[in-house]
């Protein structure tokens, strides 16, 4: 039996060089389904967003596409497959991932374990922040906020020492707790990770996509969950499953930037993804095209289903650039204070 706080336990379970879940050869697709795996329409939508970013930036001499948490390169490969030659000639794609470079990735793509610095373009992080390990706190019977500890072999939990001043301050600002039994997931490490990634943009758009929450809608009991072989399982941090927690998207946002919180449903619809069925007249005039359009409609419906993938949150932040046209009319844009 090994008791640890949640952050170091999850760090070891997911990223340890020997036995870490994200080091395994099958990759994330072997255990859970993301938007990238659900439909090539997701990559096409990201590609459309990249083209709008390119236009808004004035078509720079070198355009970056930074895929943070790149898995096995599925999103990069899908986006590159749909870009026009003129853009590909200027594009510098980056896959940011701790796993080894996957076979079949386009030769132009750079594979790195940290976001690049000084680039101009689109930084896109799909289901990355939910895997940045966090500590968990709970208020004890005396009203003291203490760290939860987890048994890395069984997933059992107990209360440990009182939380640090820094975590207490983060909770007071972003996730206030009240009486005994109240739970908080301390988001400081995620805030720092996102800030470092966004700081790498000289100019561009940064997008984080994840299950998330904002002030007033914090989950009362915490959100750590596990996934293995396509099924949700207990979040035991032993390296046998993915361990993930939802993201406090308002806390993550980098201050001083023009920012938007929206849903994947709204963002993808703005980028042209629709779950609408094609007209039946197409079935008689071009049956093959009708079947293709019908399949795309089914995939679009899955991507934008508000009870599933469409319920993901999108945090969009513009760094020294105008907002892309497809997103500028979405409600909720604001400039955050310093």
Short mmCIF file of C-alpha atoms in Angstrom, two decimals:
data_model
loop_
_atom_site.label_atom_id
_atom_site.label_comp_id
_atom_site.label_asym_id
_atom_site.label_seq_id
_atom_site.Cartn_x
_atom_site.Cartn_y
_atom_site.Cartn_z
CA UNK A 1 0.00 0.00 0.00
CA UNK A 2 1.42 3.37 -1.10
CA UNK A 3 -0.34 6.58 -0.03
CA UNK A 4 0.34 9.73 -2.06
CA UNK A 5 -1.34 13.01 -2.80
CA UNK A 6 -3.30 12.91 -6.05
CA UNK A 7 -0.97 15.06 -8.17
CA UNK A 8 2.22 12.99 -7.77
CA UNK A 9 0.21 9.76 -7.93
CA UNK A 10 -1.39 10.72 -11.25
CA UNK A 11 1.91 12.09 -12.59
CA UNK A 12 3.54 8.72 -12.03
CA UNK A 13 0.57 6.71 -13.28
CA UNK A 14 0.26 8.60 -16.55
CA UNK A 15 3.78 9.73 -17.42
CA UNK A 16 6.34 7.53 -15.70
CA UNK A 17 8.95 6.45 -18.29
CA UNK A 18 8.44 2.85 -17.21
CA UNK A 19 4.81 1.81 -17.15
CA UNK A 20 3.14 5.21 -17.52
CA UNK A 21 -0.25 4.99 -19.22
CA UNK A 22 0.62 7.55 -21.91
CA UNK A 23 3.83 5.70 -22.76
CA UNK A 24 1.88 2.61 -23.87
CA UNK A 25 2.09 1.70 -27.57
CA UNK A 26 -1.67 1.58 -28.22
CA UNK A 27 -2.04 5.27 -27.38
CA UNK A 28 -5.17 7.02 -26.10
CA UNK A 29 -7.31 5.71 -28.99
CA UNK A 30 -6.97 2.23 -27.52
CA UNK A 31 -8.91 3.30 -24.43
CA UNK A 32 -11.23 6.21 -25.13
CA UNK A 33 -12.89 8.05 -28.02
CA UNK A 34 -12.14 11.71 -28.57
CA UNK A 35 -13.58 14.08 -31.16
CA UNK A 36 -10.54 13.41 -33.35
CA UNK A 37 -11.34 9.70 -33.41
CA UNK A 38 -15.10 10.21 -33.76
CA UNK A 39 -14.99 11.93 -37.14
CA UNK A 40 -12.60 13.39 -39.72
CA UNK A 41 -14.99 16.34 -39.66
CA UNK A 42 -13.31 17.51 -36.47
CA UNK A 43 -9.93 17.81 -38.21
CA UNK A 44 -11.59 19.55 -41.14
CA UNK A 45 -13.13 22.10 -38.75
CA UNK A 46 -9.74 22.73 -37.10
CA UNK A 47 -8.30 23.12 -40.60
CA UNK A 48 -10.90 25.75 -41.43
CA UNK A 49 -10.06 27.56 -38.23
CA UNK A 50 -6.37 27.44 -39.12
CA UNK A 51 -7.08 29.02 -42.52
CA UNK A 52 -9.03 31.81 -40.86
CA UNK A 53 -6.20 32.38 -38.39
CA UNK A 54 -3.76 32.51 -41.29
CA UNK A 55 -5.87 35.14 -43.04
CA UNK A 56 -6.33 37.20 -39.87
CA UNK A 57 -2.56 37.14 -39.29
CA UNK A 58 -1.90 38.43 -42.81
CA UNK A 59 -0.58 35.12 -44.17
CA UNK A 60 2.76 35.05 -42.35
CA UNK A 61 5.85 33.65 -43.99
CA UNK A 62 5.76 30.75 -41.52
CA UNK A 63 2.47 29.58 -40.05
CA UNK A 64 2.51 27.27 -37.03
CA UNK A 65 -0.01 24.60 -36.11
CA UNK A 66 0.75 23.43 -32.57
CA UNK A 67 -1.16 20.33 -31.47
CA UNK A 68 -0.70 20.05 -27.71
CA UNK A 69 -1.39 16.57 -26.37
CA UNK A 70 -1.04 15.19 -29.88
CA UNK A 71 -1.61 11.52 -29.02
CA UNK A 72 -0.41 9.60 -32.03
CA UNK A 73 -0.67 12.52 -34.45
CA UNK A 74 -4.23 11.86 -35.63
CA UNK A 75 -5.34 15.51 -35.55
CA UNK A 76 -2.18 16.80 -37.21
CA UNK A 77 -2.45 14.22 -39.98
CA UNK A 78 -6.12 14.98 -40.54
CA UNK A 79 -5.65 18.75 -40.70
CA UNK A 80 -2.67 18.57 -43.04
CA UNK A 81 -4.56 16.30 -45.42
CA UNK A 82 -7.14 18.99 -46.10
CA UNK A 83 -4.98 22.11 -46.50
CA UNK A 84 -4.24 23.79 -49.84
CA UNK A 85 -0.71 23.57 -51.19
CA UNK A 86 0.00 27.28 -50.73
CA UNK A 87 -0.65 27.00 -46.99
CA UNK A 88 1.22 23.71 -46.65
CA UNK A 89 4.28 25.37 -48.18
CA UNK A 90 4.33 27.87 -45.29
CA UNK A 91 3.11 25.59 -42.53
CA UNK A 92 5.25 24.37 -39.64
CA UNK A 93 3.28 21.67 -37.74
CA UNK A 94 4.22 20.70 -34.20
CA UNK A 95 3.06 17.65 -32.28
CA UNK A 96 3.55 18.15 -28.53
CA UNK A 97 3.51 14.79 -26.75
CA UNK A 98 5.66 12.72 -24.39
CA UNK A 99 5.20 9.49 -26.37
CA UNK A 100 7.64 8.65 -29.20
CA UNK A 101 7.03 10.08 -32.65
CA UNK A 102 4.37 7.94 -34.37
CA UNK A 103 5.01 6.15 -37.64
CA UNK A 104 3.37 7.73 -40.65
CA UNK A 105 3.40 11.29 -39.38
CA UNK A 106 4.13 13.75 -42.22
CA UNK A 107 7.84 14.48 -42.41
CA UNK A 108 7.24 18.22 -42.11
CA UNK A 109 5.86 17.81 -38.58
CA UNK A 110 8.15 18.42 -35.63
CA UNK A 111 7.61 16.14 -32.62
CA UNK A 112 8.49 17.62 -29.24
CA UNK A 113 7.70 17.17 -25.55
CA UNK A 114 7.13 20.89 -24.90
CA UNK A 115 5.24 23.66 -26.76
CA UNK A 116 7.48 25.70 -29.06
CA UNK A 117 8.36 29.33 -28.41
CA UNK A 118 8.10 32.39 -30.62
CA UNK A 119 5.68 30.92 -33.17
CA UNK A 120 2.80 32.50 -35.07
CA UNK A 121 -0.37 30.58 -35.82
CA UNK A 122 -2.87 28.26 -34.09
CA UNK A 123 -2.22 26.44 -30.83
CA UNK A 124 -4.83 23.73 -30.28
CA UNK A 125 -5.06 21.55 -27.17
CA UNK A 126 -7.73 18.87 -27.42
CA UNK A 127 -8.29 17.00 -24.15
CA UNK A 128 -4.84 17.88 -22.82
CA UNK A 129 -5.50 19.96 -19.72
CA UNK A 130 -7.67 17.27 -18.14
CA UNK A 131 -4.53 15.12 -17.90
CA UNK A 132 -2.41 17.72 -16.10
CA UNK A 133 -2.29 16.18 -12.58
CA UNK A 134 -3.97 18.04 -9.72
CA UNK A 135 -4.10 17.67 -5.98
CA UNK A 136 -7.51 17.31 -4.33
CA UNK A 137 -8.61 18.89 -1.05
CA UNK A 138 -11.47 18.24 1.33
CA UNK A 139 -12.75 20.14 4.36
CA UNK A 140 -12.50 17.99 7.51
CA UNK A 141 -14.91 17.90 10.44
CA UNK A 142 -13.07 20.78 12.15
CA UNK A 143 -13.36 22.98 9.06
CA UNK A 144 -9.69 22.52 8.01
CA UNK A 145 -8.99 22.12 4.29
CA UNK A 146 -6.72 19.10 3.89
CA UNK A 147 -5.19 17.26 0.98
CA UNK A 148 -6.74 13.97 0.01
CA UNK A 149 -4.29 11.09 -0.30
CA UNK A 150 -4.89 8.06 -2.52
CA UNK A 151 -3.69 4.48 -2.26
CA UNK A 152 -2.03 3.95 -5.64
CA UNK A 153 -2.89 0.25 -5.65
CA UNK A 154 -6.57 0.38 -4.69
CA UNK A 155 -7.77 3.96 -5.20
CA UNK A 156 -8.86 4.23 -1.56
CA UNK A 157 -8.63 7.76 -0.14
CA UNK A 158 -7.93 9.41 3.21
CA UNK A 159 -7.30 12.93 4.47
CA UNK A 160 -3.72 14.10 4.90
CA UNK A 161 -2.02 17.33 5.93
CA UNK A 162 -3.52 20.84 5.67
CA UNK A 163 -3.14 22.43 2.25
CA UNK A 164 -0.43 24.94 1.38
CA UNK A 165 -1.01 28.67 1.45
CA UNK A 166 -0.83 28.78 -2.35
CA UNK A 167 -3.50 26.11 -2.81
CA UNK A 168 -5.69 27.70 -0.14
CA UNK A 169 -5.45 31.03 -1.97
CA UNK A 170 -6.28 29.38 -5.32
CA UNK A 171 -9.35 27.73 -3.77
CA UNK A 172 -10.50 30.99 -2.20
CA UNK A 173 -10.28 32.74 -5.58
CA UNK A 174 -11.61 30.06 -7.90
CA UNK A 175 -13.30 27.23 -6.00
CA UNK A 176 -14.49 28.36 -2.55
CA UNK A 177 -15.37 25.61 -0.10
CA UNK A 178 -17.63 25.77 2.93
CA UNK A 179 -18.38 23.05 5.41
CA UNK A 180 -17.07 19.55 6.11
CA UNK A 181 -17.01 17.25 3.12
CA UNK A 182 -16.65 20.01 0.52
CA UNK A 183 -14.14 19.04 -2.19
CA UNK A 184 -11.86 21.14 -4.41
CA UNK A 185 -9.46 20.20 -7.21
CA UNK A 186 -6.56 22.69 -7.08
CA UNK A 187 -6.11 24.00 -10.62
CA UNK A 188 -2.85 25.93 -10.21
CA UNK A 189 -0.72 23.42 -12.18
CA UNK A 190 -3.16 23.58 -15.12
CA UNK A 191 -3.24 27.36 -15.05
CA UNK A 192 0.57 27.38 -15.22
CA UNK A 193 0.72 24.74 -17.97
CA UNK A 194 -1.73 26.64 -20.18
CA UNK A 195 0.05 29.94 -19.52
CA UNK A 196 3.37 28.40 -20.61
CA UNK A 197 1.82 27.01 -23.79
CA UNK A 198 0.12 30.29 -24.72
CA UNK A 199 3.30 32.25 -23.97
CA UNK A 200 4.90 30.41 -26.88
CA UNK A 201 2.65 32.29 -29.32
CA UNK A 202 4.18 35.47 -30.70
CA UNK A 203 0.83 36.03 -32.40
CA UNK A 204 -2.04 33.68 -32.92
CA UNK A 205 -5.04 31.90 -31.50
CA UNK A 206 -4.95 29.48 -28.56
CA UNK A 207 -7.78 26.98 -28.10
CA UNK A 208 -8.25 24.53 -25.22
CA UNK A 209 -10.99 21.91 -25.60
CA UNK A 210 -12.06 19.85 -22.59
CA UNK A 211 -14.87 18.86 -20.30
CA UNK A 212 -14.93 21.80 -17.93
CA UNK A 213 -16.77 24.09 -15.56
CA UNK A 214 -16.81 27.73 -14.50
CA UNK A 215 -17.54 29.65 -11.30
CA UNK A 216 -20.95 28.89 -9.89
CA UNK A 217 -21.01 25.46 -11.52
CA UNK A 218 -18.17 23.68 -9.75
CA UNK A 219 -18.81 19.96 -9.20
CA UNK A 220 -19.44 19.40 -5.48
CA UNK A 221 -17.63 16.07 -5.14
CA UNK A 222 -14.72 16.37 -7.58
CA UNK A 223 -14.36 14.89 -11.04
CA UNK A 224 -11.45 12.42 -11.16
CA UNK A 225 -12.41 9.46 -13.37
CA UNK A 226 -10.66 6.54 -15.04
CA UNK A 227 -10.95 5.02 -18.53
CA UNK A 228 -9.71 1.70 -19.84
CA UNK A 229 -10.54 -0.24 -23.03
CA UNK A 230 -13.38 2.12 -23.90
CA UNK A 231 -15.10 1.93 -20.51
CA UNK A 232 -15.20 4.19 -17.48
CA UNK A 233 -13.50 2.58 -14.48
CA UNK A 234 -12.46 3.63 -10.99
CA UNK A 235 -9.63 6.21 -11.13
CA UNK A 236 -6.92 4.02 -9.61
CA UNK A 237 -3.53 5.70 -10.29
CA UNK A 238 -1.59 2.50 -10.94
CA UNK A 239 -0.78 3.03 -14.64
CA UNK A 240 -3.46 0.64 -15.89
CA UNK A 241 -5.97 3.32 -16.95
CA UNK A 242 -6.29 6.93 -17.95
CA UNK A 243 -6.94 9.22 -14.97
CA UNK A 244 -8.60 12.50 -15.82
CA UNK A 245 -10.39 15.41 -14.16
CA UNK A 246 -12.54 18.22 -15.57
CA UNK A 247 -11.03 21.67 -16.08
CA UNK A 248 -11.85 24.97 -14.36
CA UNK A 249 -11.79 26.83 -17.66
CA UNK A 250 -12.27 30.31 -16.21
CA UNK A 251 -9.28 29.85 -13.91
CA UNK A 252 -7.08 28.54 -16.73
CA UNK A 253 -7.60 31.53 -19.02
CA UNK A 254 -4.52 33.75 -19.37
CA UNK A 255 -5.29 37.32 -18.20
CA UNK A 256 -4.98 40.25 -20.56
CA UNK A 257 -6.23 38.43 -23.68
CA UNK A 258 -9.45 38.68 -25.66
CA UNK A 259 -11.14 35.46 -24.57
CA UNK A 260 -14.24 33.36 -25.17
CA UNK A 261 -15.79 30.42 -23.35
CA UNK A 262 -18.23 28.48 -25.48
CA UNK A 263 -19.33 24.91 -26.11
CA UNK A 264 -18.00 22.59 -28.77
CA UNK A 265 -21.51 22.50 -30.20
CA UNK A 266 -21.50 26.26 -30.83
CA UNK A 267 -17.87 26.43 -31.96
CA UNK A 268 -18.16 23.59 -34.48
CA UNK A 269 -21.43 24.88 -35.84
CA UNK A 270 -19.74 28.24 -36.41
CA UNK A 271 -17.00 26.35 -38.28
CA UNK A 272 -19.49 24.64 -40.58
CA UNK A 273 -20.09 21.31 -38.84
CA UNK A 274 -23.74 20.33 -39.02
CA UNK A 275 -25.75 17.30 -38.04
CA UNK A 276 -28.50 18.15 -40.50
CA UNK A 277 -29.59 15.42 -42.92
CA UNK A 278 -29.00 16.03 -46.65
CA UNK A 279 -32.08 16.61 -48.85
CA UNK A 280 -33.80 13.42 -49.98
CA UNK A 281 -33.76 14.68 -53.57
CA UNK A 282 -29.99 14.07 -53.56
CA UNK A 283 -30.65 10.35 -53.05
CA UNK A 284 -32.26 10.09 -56.45
CA UNK A 285 -29.92 12.42 -58.34
CA UNK A 286 -26.62 11.27 -56.82
CA UNK A 287 -27.00 8.27 -54.47
CA UNK A 288 -23.28 8.05 -53.68
CA UNK A 289 -23.11 11.72 -52.71
CA UNK A 290 -26.24 11.28 -50.59
CA UNK A 291 -24.70 8.40 -48.66
CA UNK A 292 -21.52 10.41 -48.07
CA UNK A 293 -23.52 13.41 -46.90
CA UNK A 294 -25.64 11.19 -44.65
CA UNK A 295 -22.51 9.73 -43.02
CA UNK A 296 -21.08 13.22 -42.49
CA UNK A 297 -24.36 14.35 -40.95
CA UNK A 298 -24.24 11.46 -38.47
CA UNK A 299 -20.68 12.30 -37.53
CA UNK A 300 -21.55 15.99 -37.24
CA UNK A 301 -24.47 15.15 -34.96
CA UNK A 302 -22.12 13.18 -32.67
CA UNK A 303 -19.56 15.99 -32.57
CA UNK A 304 -22.20 18.59 -31.68
CA UNK A 305 -24.42 16.53 -29.36
CA UNK A 306 -24.82 18.72 -26.28
CA UNK A 307 -25.10 15.60 -24.11
CA UNK A 308 -21.82 14.19 -25.42
CA UNK A 309 -18.90 15.61 -27.38
CA UNK A 310 -20.80 18.83 -28.10
CA UNK A 311 -20.84 19.52 -24.36
CA UNK A 312 -17.08 20.02 -24.22
CA UNK A 313 -15.97 23.53 -23.33
CA UNK A 314 -13.85 25.61 -25.71
CA UNK A 315 -11.60 28.29 -24.24
CA UNK A 316 -10.46 30.55 -27.10
CA UNK A 317 -7.84 33.27 -26.55
CA UNK A 318 -6.51 35.68 -29.17
CA UNK A 319 -2.86 36.74 -28.84
CA UNK A 320 -2.11 40.01 -30.68
CA UNK A 321 -4.48 39.18 -33.54
CA UNK A 322 -8.11 39.82 -34.57
CA UNK A 323 -10.74 37.22 -33.77
CA UNK A 324 -11.31 34.85 -36.74
CA UNK A 325 -14.54 35.65 -38.63
CA UNK A 326 -16.32 32.36 -37.90
CA UNK A 327 -15.99 32.88 -34.15
CA UNK A 328 -16.32 36.65 -33.81
CA UNK A 329 -20.12 36.61 -33.62
CA UNK A 330 -20.32 33.99 -30.89
CA UNK A 331 -21.58 35.61 -27.66
CA UNK A 332 -19.35 35.86 -24.62
CA UNK A 333 -16.15 37.46 -25.87
CA UNK A 334 -14.41 39.51 -23.18
CA UNK A 335 -10.99 40.93 -22.41
CA UNK A 336 -9.78 39.57 -19.11
CA UNK A 337 -8.15 41.84 -16.59
CA UNK A 338 -4.40 41.65 -15.92
#
